[in-house]
Coordinates of N, CA and C in Angstrom, one line a residue:
Chain A
M15 N 133.1 90.4 97.8 CA 132.2 91.4 97.1 C 131.1 90.5 96.3
S16 N 129.9 91.1 96.3 CA 128.9 90.4 95.5 C 129.1 90.8 94.0
P17 N 128.6 89.9 93.1 CA 128.8 90.2 91.7 C 128.0 91.4 91.3
E18 N 128.6 92.1 90.4 CA 127.8 93.3 89.8 C 126.6 92.9 89.1
L19 N 125.4 93.3 89.4 CA 124.2 93.0 88.5 C 123.8 94.2 87.8
S20 N 123.4 94.0 86.6 CA 122.9 95.2 85.9 C 121.6 95.6 86.6
P21 N 121.2 96.8 86.5 CA 120.0 97.4 87.3 C 118.8 96.5 87.0
R22 N 118.6 96.1 85.7 CA 117.4 95.5 85.4 C 117.2 94.0 86.0
E23 N 118.5 93.5 86.6 CA 118.5 92.2 87.1 C 118.4 92.3 88.7
G24 N 118.3 93.6 89.1 CA 118.2 93.8 90.6 C 116.8 93.5 91.1
P25 N 116.5 93.7 92.4 CA 115.2 93.4 92.9 C 114.5 94.7 92.6
A26 N 113.2 94.5 92.3 CA 112.3 95.5 91.9 C 111.7 96.3 93.1
R27 N 111.6 97.5 92.9 CA 110.8 98.4 93.9 C 109.4 98.5 93.4
R28 N 108.4 98.1 94.0 CA 107.0 98.1 93.5 C 106.5 99.6 93.9
V29 N 105.9 100.2 92.8 CA 105.2 101.5 93.1 C 103.8 101.5 92.6
A30 N 102.9 101.6 93.4 CA 101.5 101.7 93.0 C 101.0 103.1 93.3
S31 N 100.1 103.6 92.6 CA 99.6 105.0 92.8 C 98.3 105.1 92.1
V32 N 97.6 106.2 92.5 CA 96.2 106.5 92.0 C 96.1 108.0 91.6
V33 N 95.3 108.3 90.7 CA 94.9 109.6 90.3 C 93.5 109.7 89.8
G34 N 92.9 110.7 89.8 CA 91.5 110.8 89.2 C 91.6 110.9 87.7
L35 N 90.5 110.6 87.0 CA 90.3 110.8 85.7 C 89.1 111.6 85.4
V36 N 89.3 112.7 84.7 CA 88.2 113.7 84.4 C 87.2 113.0 83.3
D37 N 86.1 112.8 83.9 CA 85.1 112.0 83.2 C 84.9 112.4 81.8
Q38 N 84.7 113.7 81.5 CA 84.5 114.2 80.1 C 85.7 113.9 79.2
R39 N 86.9 113.6 79.7 CA 88.0 113.4 78.8 C 88.5 112.1 78.9
A40 N 87.8 111.1 79.5 CA 88.1 109.7 79.7 C 88.4 109.0 78.3
E41 N 87.6 109.2 77.3 CA 87.8 108.5 76.0 C 89.1 109.0 75.3
E42 N 89.3 110.3 75.4 CA 90.5 110.9 74.9 C 91.7 110.4 75.6
Y43 N 91.7 110.3 76.9 CA 92.8 109.7 77.6 C 93.1 108.3 77.3
L44 N 92.0 107.5 77.2 CA 92.2 106.1 76.8 C 92.9 106.0 75.4
G45 N 92.3 106.8 74.6 CA 92.9 106.8 73.2 C 94.3 107.2 73.0
L46 N 94.7 108.2 73.8 CA 96.1 108.6 73.8 C 97.0 107.5 74.3
H47 N 96.5 106.7 75.2 CA 97.4 105.6 75.8 C 97.4 104.4 74.9
R48 N 96.7 104.3 73.9 CA 96.8 103.3 73.0 C 97.9 103.6 72.0
A49 N 98.5 104.8 72.0 CA 99.6 105.1 71.1 C 100.4 106.2 71.8
V50 N 101.1 105.8 72.9 CA 102.0 106.6 73.5 C 103.2 106.9 72.7
P51 N 103.6 108.2 72.6 CA 104.9 108.5 71.8 C 106.1 107.7 72.2
P52 N 106.8 107.1 71.2 CA 107.9 106.3 71.5 C 108.9 106.9 72.4
E53 N 109.1 108.3 72.3 CA 110.0 109.0 73.0 C 109.8 108.9 74.6
V54 N 108.4 108.8 74.8 CA 107.9 108.8 76.2 C 108.2 107.4 76.7
L55 N 108.0 106.4 75.9 CA 108.4 105.1 76.4 C 109.9 104.8 76.6
T56 N 110.7 105.4 75.7 CA 112.1 105.4 75.9 C 112.6 106.1 77.2
A57 N 112.0 107.2 77.5 CA 112.4 107.9 78.6 C 112.0 107.1 79.8
L58 N 110.8 106.4 79.9 CA 110.5 105.5 81.0 C 111.6 104.5 81.1
R59 N 111.9 103.8 80.0 CA 112.9 102.7 80.0 C 114.2 103.2 80.6
T60 N 114.6 104.3 80.2 CA 115.9 105.0 80.6 C 115.9 105.1 82.1
A61 N 114.7 105.5 82.6 CA 114.5 105.8 83.9 C 114.4 104.4 84.9
N62 N 114.6 103.3 84.1 CA 114.5 102.1 84.8 C 113.1 101.6 85.3
V63 N 112.1 102.2 84.6 CA 110.8 101.9 84.9 C 110.5 100.6 84.0
T64 N 109.9 99.5 84.8 CA 109.5 98.3 84.0 C 108.2 97.8 84.5
N65 N 107.5 97.0 83.7 CA 106.4 96.2 84.0 C 105.3 97.3 84.5
Y66 N 105.1 98.3 83.8 CA 104.3 99.5 84.1 C 102.9 99.3 83.5
S67 N 101.9 99.3 84.3 CA 100.6 99.1 83.8 C 99.7 100.2 84.5
I68 N 98.7 100.7 83.7 CA 97.7 101.7 84.2 C 96.4 101.0 84.0
Y69 N 95.5 101.0 85.0 CA 94.2 100.4 85.0 C 93.2 101.6 85.3
R70 N 91.9 101.4 84.8 CA 90.8 102.2 85.1 C 89.8 101.7 86.0
H71 N 89.4 102.3 87.0 CA 88.1 102.0 87.7 C 87.2 103.2 87.8
G72 N 86.3 103.3 86.9 CA 85.4 104.5 86.9 C 86.2 105.7 86.7
D73 N 86.2 106.8 87.6 CA 86.9 107.9 87.6 C 88.3 107.9 88.3
L74 N 88.7 106.6 88.4 CA 90.0 106.4 89.1 C 91.0 105.7 88.1
L75 N 92.2 106.2 88.1 CA 93.3 105.4 87.4 C 94.2 104.9 88.5
F76 N 94.5 103.5 88.4 CA 95.6 102.9 89.2 C 96.8 102.6 88.3
S77 N 97.9 102.9 88.9 CA 99.2 102.5 88.2 C 100.0 101.5 89.1
Y78 N 100.7 100.6 88.4 CA 101.5 99.7 89.0 C 102.8 99.6 88.3
L79 N 104.0 99.8 88.8 CA 105.2 99.6 88.0 C 106.3 99.0 88.9
E80 N 107.3 98.6 88.3 CA 108.5 98.0 89.0 C 109.7 98.8 88.6
Y81 N 110.3 99.4 89.6 CA 111.6 100.2 89.4 C 112.7 99.4 89.6
R82 N 113.6 99.3 88.6 CA 114.7 98.4 88.7 C 116.1 99.1 88.6
G83 N 116.1 100.4 88.9 CA 117.4 101.1 89.0 C 117.9 101.1 90.4
T84 N 118.8 102.0 90.7 CA 119.5 102.0 92.0 C 119.2 103.4 92.7
D85 N 118.6 104.3 91.9 CA 118.5 105.6 92.5 C 117.1 106.2 92.0
Y86 N 116.1 105.9 92.7 CA 114.7 106.2 92.2 C 114.6 107.7 92.1
E87 N 114.9 108.4 93.1 CA 114.7 109.8 93.1 C 115.3 110.5 91.9
T88 N 116.6 110.2 91.7 CA 117.3 110.8 90.6 C 116.7 110.4 89.2
D89 N 116.4 109.2 89.1 CA 115.8 108.7 87.8 C 114.4 109.5 87.6
M90 N 113.7 109.5 88.6 CA 112.3 110.2 88.5 C 112.5 111.7 88.1
A91 N 113.6 112.3 88.8 CA 113.9 113.7 88.4 C 114.3 113.9 87.0
R92 N 115.1 112.9 86.5 CA 115.5 113.0 85.2 C 114.4 112.8 84.2
L93 N 113.5 111.9 84.5 CA 112.3 111.7 83.7 C 111.4 113.0 83.6
A94 N 111.3 113.6 84.8 CA 110.5 114.8 84.9 C 111.1 116.0 84.0
A95 N 112.5 115.8 83.8 CA 113.1 116.9 83.0 C 113.2 116.6 81.6
D96 N 112.7 115.3 81.1 CA 112.8 115.0 79.7 C 111.8 115.8 78.9
P97 N 112.2 116.4 77.8 CA 111.3 117.3 77.0 C 110.0 116.5 76.5
A98 N 110.2 115.3 76.0 CA 109.1 114.5 75.4 C 108.1 114.1 76.6
T99 N 108.7 113.8 77.7 CA 107.7 113.5 78.9 C 107.1 114.7 79.3
Q100 N 107.7 115.9 79.3 CA 107.0 117.1 79.7 C 105.9 117.4 78.8
R101 N 106.2 117.3 77.5 CA 105.0 117.5 76.4 C 103.9 116.5 76.8
W102 N 104.2 115.2 77.0 CA 103.2 114.2 77.3 C 102.4 114.6 78.5
W103 N 103.1 114.9 79.5 CA 102.4 115.3 80.8 C 101.5 116.6 80.6
S104 N 102.0 117.5 79.8 CA 101.2 118.7 79.7 C 99.9 118.3 78.8
T105 N 99.9 117.3 78.0 CA 98.8 116.9 77.3 C 97.8 116.1 78.3
V106 N 98.3 115.1 79.0 CA 97.4 114.2 79.8 C 97.0 114.7 81.2
M107 N 97.8 115.5 81.8 CA 97.5 115.9 83.1 C 96.2 116.7 83.2
P108 N 95.8 117.5 82.2 CA 94.5 118.2 82.3 C 93.3 117.1 82.2
M109 N 93.6 115.9 81.9 CA 92.7 114.8 81.7 C 92.6 114.1 83.1
Q110 N 93.5 114.4 84.0 CA 93.6 113.8 85.3 C 93.1 114.8 86.3
R111 N 92.7 114.3 87.5 CA 92.5 115.1 88.6 C 93.3 114.6 89.7
S112 N 94.3 115.3 90.4 CA 95.1 114.8 91.4 C 94.3 114.6 92.6
L113 N 94.7 113.6 93.4 CA 93.9 113.3 94.6 C 94.8 113.8 95.8
R114 N 95.9 114.4 95.6 CA 96.7 114.8 96.6 C 96.1 115.8 97.6
A115 N 96.5 115.8 98.8 CA 96.1 116.8 99.8 C 96.7 118.0 99.8
H116 N 97.9 118.2 99.3 CA 98.7 119.4 99.2 C 99.5 119.6 97.9
P117 N 99.6 120.7 97.4 CA 100.4 120.8 96.0 C 101.8 120.4 96.1
D118 N 102.4 120.3 97.3 CA 103.7 119.9 97.3 C 103.8 118.3 97.1
E119 N 102.8 117.6 97.3 CA 102.7 116.2 97.1 C 102.8 115.8 95.6
P120 N 103.2 114.6 95.3 CA 103.2 114.1 93.9 C 101.8 114.1 93.4
W121 N 101.8 114.4 92.0 CA 100.5 114.3 91.2 C 99.8 113.1 91.5
W122 N 100.4 111.9 91.2 CA 99.8 110.6 91.6 C 100.1 110.3 93.0
T123 N 99.1 109.8 93.7 CA 99.2 109.5 95.2 C 99.6 108.1 95.4
G124 N 100.7 107.9 96.1 CA 101.1 106.5 96.4 C 100.3 105.7 97.2
L125 N 100.2 104.4 96.9 CA 99.3 103.6 97.7 C 100.2 102.7 98.6
A126 N 99.6 102.4 99.8 CA 100.3 101.5 100.7 C 100.1 100.0 100.4
E127 N 101.2 99.2 100.5 CA 101.0 97.8 100.1 C 100.4 97.1 101.3
V128 N 99.3 96.4 101.1 CA 98.6 95.6 102.2 C 99.1 94.2 102.3
F129 N 99.6 93.7 101.0 CA 99.9 92.3 101.0 C 100.8 92.1 99.8
H130 N 101.8 91.2 99.8 CA 102.5 90.8 98.7 C 103.0 89.3 98.8
L131 N 102.8 88.7 97.6 CA 103.4 87.3 97.5 C 104.2 87.3 96.2
D132 N 105.5 86.9 96.3 CA 106.3 86.8 95.2 C 105.8 85.6 94.2
Chain B
M28 N 108.3 71.8 66.8 CA 107.6 72.0 67.9 C 108.3 72.9 68.9
S29 N 107.6 73.9 69.6 CA 108.3 74.7 70.5 C 108.7 74.0 71.8
P30 N 109.9 74.4 72.4 CA 110.2 73.7 73.6 C 109.3 73.9 74.7
E31 N 109.2 72.9 75.5 CA 108.3 72.9 76.7 C 108.8 73.9 77.7
L32 N 108.0 74.8 78.1 CA 108.3 75.7 79.2 C 107.6 75.3 80.4
S33 N 108.2 75.4 81.6 CA 107.4 75.2 82.8 C 106.4 76.4 82.9
P34 N 105.3 76.3 83.4 CA 104.3 77.3 83.5 C 104.9 78.7 83.9
R35 N 105.8 78.5 85.0 CA 106.1 79.8 85.6 C 107.1 80.6 84.7
E36 N 107.6 79.9 83.6 CA 108.5 80.5 82.7 C 107.7 81.1 81.6
G37 N 106.4 80.8 81.5 CA 105.6 81.3 80.4 C 105.2 82.7 80.5
P38 N 104.6 83.4 79.5 CA 104.2 84.7 79.7 C 103.1 84.9 80.7
A39 N 103.1 86.1 81.4 CA 102.3 86.3 82.5 C 100.8 86.8 81.9
R40 N 99.9 86.4 82.5 CA 98.6 87.1 82.2 C 98.3 88.0 83.4
R41 N 98.4 89.3 83.2 CA 98.2 90.2 84.3 C 96.6 90.5 84.7
V42 N 96.4 90.4 85.9 CA 95.1 90.5 86.4 C 95.0 91.6 87.5
A43 N 94.2 92.7 87.2 CA 94.0 93.7 88.2 C 92.6 93.8 88.6
S44 N 92.3 94.0 89.9 CA 90.9 94.0 90.3 C 90.8 95.0 91.5
V45 N 89.4 95.2 91.9 CA 89.1 96.2 92.9 C 88.0 95.7 93.7
V46 N 88.1 95.9 95.0 CA 86.9 95.5 95.8 C 86.9 96.6 96.9
G47 N 85.6 96.9 97.5 CA 85.6 97.9 98.6 C 86.2 97.2 99.9
L48 N 86.5 98.1 100.8 CA 87.0 97.7 102.1 C 86.0 98.4 103.1
V49 N 85.6 97.6 104.0 CA 84.6 98.0 105.0 C 85.4 98.9 106.0
D50 N 85.1 100.1 106.1 CA 85.9 101.1 106.9 C 86.1 100.6 108.4
Q51 N 85.0 100.2 109.0 CA 85.1 99.8 110.4 C 86.0 98.5 110.7
R52 N 86.3 97.7 109.5 CA 87.1 96.6 109.8 C 88.4 96.7 109.0
A53 N 88.8 97.9 108.6 CA 90.0 98.1 107.9 C 91.3 97.7 108.6
E54 N 91.4 98.1 109.9 CA 92.6 97.7 110.6 C 92.7 96.2 110.8
E55 N 91.6 95.6 111.0 CA 91.7 94.2 111.2 C 92.0 93.5 109.9
Y56 N 91.5 94.0 108.8 CA 91.8 93.5 107.4 C 93.4 93.6 107.2
L57 N 93.9 94.7 107.5 CA 95.3 95.0 107.4 C 96.2 94.1 108.2
G58 N 95.8 93.9 109.4 CA 96.5 93.1 110.3 C 96.5 91.6 109.9
L59 N 95.4 91.2 109.4 CA 95.3 89.7 108.9 C 96.2 89.6 107.8
H60 N 96.4 90.6 106.9 CA 97.3 90.4 105.7 C 98.7 90.6 106.1
R61 N 99.0 90.9 107.3 CA 100.5 90.8 107.6 C 100.9 89.5 108.0
A62 N 99.9 88.5 108.2 CA 100.2 87.2 108.6 C 99.3 86.3 108.0
V63 N 99.3 86.2 106.6 CA 98.4 85.3 105.9 C 98.7 83.8 106.2
P64 N 97.8 82.9 106.5 CA 98.1 81.6 106.7 C 99.0 80.9 105.7
P65 N 100.0 80.2 106.0 CA 100.9 79.5 104.9 C 100.1 78.7 104.0
E66 N 99.1 78.1 104.4 CA 98.3 77.2 103.5 C 97.6 78.0 102.4
V67 N 97.3 79.3 102.8 CA 96.6 80.1 101.8 C 97.6 80.6 100.6
L68 N 98.9 80.9 101.2 CA 99.9 81.2 100.2 C 100.3 80.0 99.4
T69 N 100.3 78.9 99.9 CA 100.6 77.7 99.1 C 99.6 77.4 98.1
A70 N 98.3 77.6 98.4 CA 97.2 77.4 97.5 C 97.4 78.4 96.3
L71 N 97.7 79.6 96.7 CA 97.9 80.7 95.5 C 99.0 80.3 94.7
R72 N 100.1 79.7 95.3 CA 101.3 79.4 94.4 C 100.8 78.1 93.6
T73 N 100.2 77.2 94.1 CA 99.8 76.0 93.4 C 98.8 76.4 92.2
A74 N 98.2 77.6 92.4 CA 97.2 78.0 91.4 C 97.9 78.9 90.3
N75 N 99.3 78.9 90.5 CA 100.1 79.6 89.4 C 100.0 81.2 89.5
V76 N 99.6 81.6 90.8 CA 99.5 83.2 91.1 C 100.9 83.4 91.5
T77 N 101.4 84.5 90.8 CA 102.7 85.1 91.1 C 102.6 86.6 91.2
N78 N 103.6 87.3 91.9 CA 103.8 88.7 91.9 C 102.5 89.3 92.3
Y79 N 101.8 88.9 93.4 CA 100.6 89.3 93.8 C 100.6 90.4 94.9
S80 N 100.1 91.5 94.6 CA 100.1 92.5 95.5 C 98.6 93.1 95.7
I81 N 98.4 93.6 97.0 CA 97.1 94.3 97.3 C 97.5 95.6 97.8
Y82 N 96.8 96.6 97.4 CA 97.1 98.0 97.9 C 95.8 98.6 98.3
R83 N 95.9 99.5 99.2 CA 94.6 100.2 99.7 C 94.6 101.7 99.2
H84 N 93.5 102.1 98.8 CA 93.2 103.6 98.7 C 91.9 103.9 99.4
G85 N 92.0 104.3 100.6 CA 90.9 104.7 101.3 C 89.9 103.5 101.5
D86 N 88.7 103.5 101.0 CA 87.8 102.4 101.2 C 87.9 101.4 99.9
L87 N 89.0 101.5 99.2 CA 89.1 100.6 98.1 C 90.4 99.8 98.2
L88 N 90.3 98.5 97.8 CA 91.5 97.7 97.7 C 91.7 97.5 96.2
F89 N 92.9 97.5 95.8 CA 93.4 97.3 94.4 C 94.3 96.1 94.3
S90 N 94.1 95.1 93.6 CA 95.0 94.0 93.5 C 95.5 93.9 92.2
Y91 N 96.8 93.4 92.1 CA 97.6 93.1 90.9 C 98.3 91.8 91.1
L92 N 98.1 90.9 90.1 CA 98.8 89.7 90.0 C 99.1 89.2 88.7
E93 N 100.1 88.3 88.7 CA 100.5 87.7 87.4 C 100.2 86.2 87.5
Y94 N 99.4 85.8 86.5 CA 99.0 84.3 86.4 C 100.0 83.7 85.4
R95 N 100.7 82.6 85.9 CA 101.7 82.0 85.0 C 101.4 80.6 84.7
G96 N 100.1 80.2 84.8 CA 99.7 78.7 84.4 C 99.2 78.8 82.9
T97 N 98.6 77.8 82.6 CA 98.1 77.5 81.3 C 96.6 77.5 81.2
D98 N 95.8 77.4 82.4 CA 94.4 77.3 82.4 C 94.0 78.0 83.6
Y99 N 93.6 79.4 83.4 CA 93.3 80.3 84.4 C 92.0 79.8 85.1
E100 N 91.0 79.5 84.4 CA 89.7 79.1 84.9 C 89.8 77.9 85.9
T101 N 90.4 76.9 85.4 CA 90.6 75.7 86.1 C 91.5 76.0 87.4
D102 N 92.5 76.7 87.4 CA 93.3 77.0 88.5 C 92.5 77.9 89.5
M103 N 91.6 78.8 89.0 CA 90.8 79.6 89.9 C 89.8 78.8 90.6
A104 N 89.2 77.8 89.8 CA 88.2 76.9 90.5 C 88.8 76.0 91.6
R105 N 90.0 75.6 91.2 CA 90.7 74.7 92.3 C 91.1 75.5 93.5
L106 N 91.4 76.7 93.3 CA 91.8 77.6 94.4 C 90.5 77.9 95.2
A107 N 89.4 78.1 94.6 CA 88.1 78.4 95.3 C 87.7 77.1 96.0
A108 N 88.1 75.9 95.7 CA 87.7 74.8 96.3 C 88.6 74.3 97.5
D109 N 89.8 75.0 97.6 CA 90.7 74.7 98.6 C 90.2 75.2 100.0
P110 N 90.2 74.1 101.0 CA 89.6 74.3 102.2 C 90.2 75.6 103.0
A111 N 91.6 75.6 103.0 CA 92.2 76.8 103.7 C 91.9 78.1 103.1
T112 N 91.7 78.1 101.7 CA 91.4 79.3 101.1 C 89.9 79.7 101.4
Q113 N 89.0 78.5 101.5 CA 87.6 78.9 101.9 C 87.5 79.5 103.3
R114 N 88.3 78.9 104.1 CA 88.2 79.6 105.6 C 88.7 81.0 105.5
W115 N 89.9 81.2 104.8 CA 90.5 82.5 104.7 C 89.4 83.5 104.2
W116 N 88.8 83.1 102.9 CA 87.8 84.0 102.4 C 86.6 84.2 103.3
S117 N 86.2 83.2 104.1 CA 85.0 83.4 104.9 C 85.4 84.4 106.1
T118 N 86.7 84.5 106.3 CA 87.2 85.5 107.3 C 87.2 86.9 106.7
V119 N 87.7 87.0 105.5 CA 88.1 88.3 105.1 C 86.9 88.9 104.3
M120 N 86.1 88.1 103.6 CA 85.1 88.8 102.8 C 84.0 89.7 103.5
P121 N 83.7 89.3 104.8 CA 82.9 90.3 105.5 C 83.6 91.7 105.8
M122 N 84.8 91.7 105.6 CA 85.5 92.9 105.7 C 85.5 93.8 104.4
Q123 N 85.1 93.1 103.4 CA 85.1 93.7 102.0 C 83.7 94.0 101.5
R124 N 83.6 94.9 100.6 CA 82.3 95.2 100.0 C 82.4 95.1 98.5
S125 N 81.9 94.1 98.0 CA 82.0 93.9 96.5 C 81.3 95.0 95.8
L126 N 82.0 95.4 94.6 CA 81.6 96.4 93.8 C 80.9 96.0 92.6
R127 N 80.7 94.6 92.5 CA 79.9 93.9 91.3 C 78.6 94.4 91.2
A128 N 78.1 94.5 89.9 CA 76.8 95.0 89.6 C 75.7 93.9 89.8
H129 N 76.3 92.6 89.7 CA 75.2 91.5 89.8 C 75.9 90.3 90.7
P130 N 75.1 89.6 91.4 CA 75.7 88.6 92.2 C 76.4 87.4 91.4
D131 N 76.1 87.3 90.1 CA 76.8 86.3 89.3 C 78.3 86.8 89.0
E132 N 78.5 88.0 89.1 CA 79.9 88.5 88.8 C 80.8 88.1 89.9
P133 N 82.2 88.2 89.5 CA 83.2 87.8 90.5 C 83.2 88.9 91.8
W134 N 83.5 88.4 93.0 CA 83.6 89.3 94.1 C 84.4 90.5 93.9
W135 N 85.7 90.2 93.4 CA 86.5 91.4 93.0 C 86.2 91.7 91.5
T136 N 86.1 93.0 91.2 CA 85.8 93.4 89.9 C 87.1 93.7 89.0
G137 N 87.1 93.0 87.9 CA 88.2 93.1 87.1 C 88.4 94.6 86.6
L138 N 89.6 95.0 86.3 CA 89.9 96.4 85.9 C 90.4 96.3 84.3
A139 N 90.0 97.2 83.5 CA 90.5 97.3 82.1 C 91.9 97.9 82.1
E140 N 92.8 97.4 81.4 CA 94.2 97.9 81.3 C 94.1 99.0 80.3
V141 N 94.6 100.2 80.8 CA 94.7 101.4 79.9 C 96.0 101.5 79.1
F142 N 97.0 100.9 79.8 CA 98.5 101.1 79.2 C 99.3 100.0 79.8
H143 N 100.2 99.6 79.0 CA 101.3 98.7 79.5 C 102.6 98.9 78.8
L144 N 103.7 98.9 79.7 CA 105.1 98.9 79.1 C 105.8 97.8 79.8
D145 N 106.4 96.9 79.0 CA 107.1 95.8 79.6 C 108.4 96.4 80.3

């Protein structure tokens, strides 16, 4: 048997995605992200989200994160059920414009990896 | 004095950037990136580029990398002078469309970080 590794020592699953930024609310969005509530950061860490960055390109937001847990769907469902996360999302989502083609798709649109070098 | 760390053990400098993708050449671009010449990968590693990913969003390419050397400008200048890298760039740059505002700016446009969680 292979030795047990804690999740954070396991291989990362890279997740990149994109969402629109509502131009009139851009400064407010940027300001909020300079002081994200600690409970929101804790919920992300509990969901095994690591090395998470968001970048802006005009009216687009790109995110990159590394998931280091063992059950991505369950961790993301738990994150979505976290009250602090729900309050945060209800604040920031009106500042975003989803690029999804259908309401059943995730709010942030996943990006295809073209290249990777470790 | 602090202990000597090898560059790859030092803190990462995150670099995210964006460039356009020429629609008519997108498939060719994607295909080339499934088999990047080993000399190009070696030159990137020698330049202390780690955890380098490129993602596509329509006619945009988004890149994320972690620089783990101690002199970014010198490493990037050395990379730009590498013959295999120059050949590679002369192949792929016509498939890209720079978004820079001025020819003196870098081909890929750097993105501002909005948020980061380790």
